[in-house]
Amino acid sequence: MKDTITSLKQELQTIMNWEHSQKDLWFWEKLGRLPFQVLDKLTPKVVHRKLGQLLDELGSYIQSGGQYLVNEGKVLDKLGVSSLAEVPHLPLATMDRVCDELIDARVTFAQLQGAATGMGGALTLAVDIPALLGLALKTLQEIAIVYGYDPKEKEERVFVVKCLQFAAADIVGKKAILDELSSFSNERGRVFSELQGWREVMMTFRDQYGWKKLFQAVPIIGVIFGSLFNKSFMEDIAETGKMLYRKRRIIEKLKQFEPGI
């Protein structure tokens, strides 16, 4: 379906409504945000070590992409184009369809992964944490490609990490991140010349795990909680990525119709 000014503005309003809806945490999320002192005592030491390692890996991802970079060609094949430069010219409906297909596949994979690692208790929990974060990073990069952005660029990798932050943040954090991202297209070099918030991603990641993920440290019972948590986590990450990247593409498409936007 061909994009029109009316349809693009309607879709942009839908995204704006979604942003306004991100005003509070669900009751389940509030329960999960235990005081750090309590989490420190309850969280297995192996998990603390793994989170510390991921801090370094996440910093490396921002700088070079490293092991987390995705295969651009596979995503382009799904879009039916041969180069990333062609993607912005595709109808928004095509981008949305491929994005939803990718999200469904990644959420299912995360759910199965959580169930599998939930069988082994704390030891496999330490395996699940980096695997889940890696899957989240790769999913967000795929979404970036779907909407015509190159995750190999450092600034786009910063945007990916900001999406991770947004998904895990509280209302104050979400508002601050939205304010930052609103000026991304026009002032990207200035806004993201320095990124210190990537460390906050791991802290909020640990915070969000809370007692929910600790249940996964219990063999067998962990299968259920691991599956449910991973599914919910990936759905939140993917929804955030889709909305924020989609918003950028819609605004850029509207600028082609109305340069003054």
Short mmCIF file of C-alpha atoms in Angstrom, two decimals, residues 60-195:
data_model
loop_
_atom_site.label_atom_id
_atom_site.label_comp_id
_atom_site.label_asym_id
_atom_site.label_seq_id
_atom_site.Cartn_x
_atom_site.Cartn_y
_atom_site.Cartn_z
CA SER A 60 32.57 -3.09 23.18
CA TYR A 61 29.34 -3.44 21.18
CA ILE A 62 28.85 0.32 21.13
CA GLN A 63 32.42 0.85 19.96
CA SER A 64 32.69 -1.86 17.31
CA GLY A 65 29.59 -4.06 17.19
CA GLY A 66 31.72 -7.12 17.88
CA GLN A 67 30.03 -10.47 18.23
CA TYR A 68 26.56 -8.95 18.36
CA LEU A 69 26.37 -7.58 14.80
CA VAL A 70 23.65 -9.20 12.66
CA ASN A 71 23.51 -10.52 9.10
CA GLU A 72 22.09 -7.64 7.10
CA GLY A 73 21.57 -9.75 3.98
CA LYS A 74 19.00 -12.08 5.57
CA VAL A 75 16.82 -9.16 6.62
CA LEU A 76 17.09 -7.50 3.21
CA ASP A 77 16.01 -10.76 1.56
CA LYS A 78 12.84 -10.75 3.65
CA LEU A 79 12.19 -7.16 2.52
CA GLY A 80 12.76 -8.14 -1.12
CA VAL A 81 15.57 -5.64 -1.75
CA SER A 82 19.29 -6.01 -2.41
CA SER A 83 20.69 -3.03 -0.49
CA LEU A 84 19.94 -1.02 2.62
CA ALA A 85 19.69 2.14 0.50
CA GLU A 86 16.52 0.76 -1.10
CA VAL A 87 14.69 0.16 2.19
CA PRO A 88 13.56 3.77 2.92
CA HIS A 89 11.65 3.76 -0.37
CA LEU A 90 9.55 0.73 0.60
CA PRO A 91 5.96 1.27 1.83
CA LEU A 92 5.62 1.44 5.61
CA ALA A 93 3.23 -1.53 5.46
CA THR A 94 5.98 -3.72 3.99
CA MET A 95 8.40 -2.70 6.72
CA ASP A 96 5.78 -3.39 9.42
CA ARG A 97 4.96 -6.84 8.02
CA VAL A 98 8.58 -7.99 7.97
CA CYS A 99 9.22 -6.44 11.39
CA ASP A 100 6.30 -8.36 12.92
CA GLU A 101 7.51 -11.61 11.37
CA LEU A 102 10.98 -11.12 12.82
CA ILE A 103 9.60 -10.20 16.24
CA ASP A 104 7.37 -13.30 16.38
CA ALA A 105 10.35 -15.52 15.58
CA ARG A 106 12.62 -13.87 18.15
CA VAL A 107 10.00 -13.93 20.92
CA THR A 108 9.36 -17.64 20.33
CA PHE A 109 13.10 -18.36 20.39
CA ALA A 110 13.55 -16.40 23.62
CA GLN A 111 10.65 -18.28 25.23
CA LEU A 112 12.13 -21.68 24.33
CA GLN A 113 15.56 -20.54 25.49
CA GLY A 114 14.16 -19.46 28.86
CA ALA A 115 12.42 -22.80 29.34
CA ALA A 116 15.57 -24.74 28.42
CA THR A 117 17.88 -22.77 30.72
CA GLY A 118 15.28 -22.89 33.49
CA MET A 119 15.85 -26.63 33.82
CA GLY A 120 19.33 -26.26 35.27
CA GLY A 121 18.95 -23.70 38.03
CA ALA A 122 21.55 -21.02 38.81
CA LEU A 123 24.26 -22.40 36.54
CA THR A 124 22.14 -22.24 33.40
CA LEU A 125 20.71 -18.90 34.54
CA ALA A 126 24.21 -17.50 34.11
CA VAL A 127 24.10 -18.78 30.52
CA ASP A 128 20.63 -17.40 29.85
CA ILE A 129 21.46 -13.81 30.87
CA PRO A 130 24.09 -13.08 28.17
CA ALA A 131 22.14 -15.11 25.62
CA LEU A 132 18.98 -13.07 26.27
CA LEU A 133 20.81 -9.75 26.12
CA GLY A 134 22.56 -10.81 22.92
CA LEU A 135 19.24 -11.80 21.38
CA ALA A 136 17.75 -8.44 22.38
CA LEU A 137 20.64 -6.55 20.75
CA LYS A 138 20.37 -8.57 17.55
CA THR A 139 16.60 -8.18 17.41
CA LEU A 140 16.85 -4.41 17.75
CA GLN A 141 19.48 -4.32 15.00
CA GLU A 142 17.20 -6.33 12.71
CA ILE A 143 14.39 -3.87 13.40
CA ALA A 144 16.79 -1.03 12.55
CA ILE A 145 17.54 -2.63 9.17
CA VAL A 146 13.84 -3.26 8.50
CA TYR A 147 13.20 0.49 8.78
CA GLY A 148 16.26 1.42 6.73
CA TYR A 149 18.93 2.19 9.34
CA ASP A 150 22.44 0.75 9.45
CA PRO A 151 23.36 -0.81 12.82
CA LYS A 152 26.99 -0.96 11.74
CA GLU A 153 27.11 2.81 12.33
CA LYS A 154 28.17 3.67 15.87
CA GLU A 155 25.36 6.18 16.33
CA GLU A 156 22.79 3.54 15.42
CA ARG A 157 24.30 1.15 17.95
CA VAL A 158 23.88 3.89 20.53
CA PHE A 159 20.23 4.17 19.49
CA VAL A 160 19.88 0.40 20.01
CA VAL A 161 21.22 0.70 23.55
CA LYS A 162 18.84 3.61 24.20
CA CYS A 163 15.98 1.32 23.16
CA LEU A 164 17.21 -1.22 25.73
CA GLN A 165 17.29 1.51 28.37
CA PHE A 166 13.79 2.68 27.52
CA ALA A 167 12.30 -0.81 27.80
CA ALA A 168 13.73 -1.24 31.32
CA ALA A 169 13.29 2.32 32.61
CA ASP A 170 10.68 3.75 34.97
CA ILE A 171 8.46 6.70 34.03
CA VAL A 172 11.14 9.32 34.77
CA GLY A 173 13.72 7.42 32.77
CA LYS A 174 11.35 6.85 29.85
CA LYS A 175 10.57 10.56 29.61
CA ALA A 176 14.27 11.50 29.67
CA ILE A 177 15.10 8.96 26.96
CA LEU A 178 12.21 10.11 24.75
CA ASP A 179 13.45 13.69 25.10
CA GLU A 180 16.91 12.58 23.99
CA LEU A 181 15.63 10.54 21.07
CA SER A 182 13.33 13.33 19.86
CA SER A 183 16.40 15.29 18.81
CA PHE A 184 18.32 12.31 17.45
CA SER A 185 17.70 12.96 13.77
CA ASN A 186 18.61 16.64 13.89
CA GLU A 187 21.36 16.70 16.49
CA ARG A 188 22.59 13.10 16.55
CA GLY A 189 26.26 14.03 16.63
CA ARG A 190 25.85 16.35 19.60
CA VAL A 191 23.33 14.32 21.56
CA PHE A 192 25.28 11.07 21.30
CA SER A 193 28.86 12.35 21.13
CA GLU A 194 29.22 10.82 24.60
CA LEU A 195 27.28 7.88 25.93
#
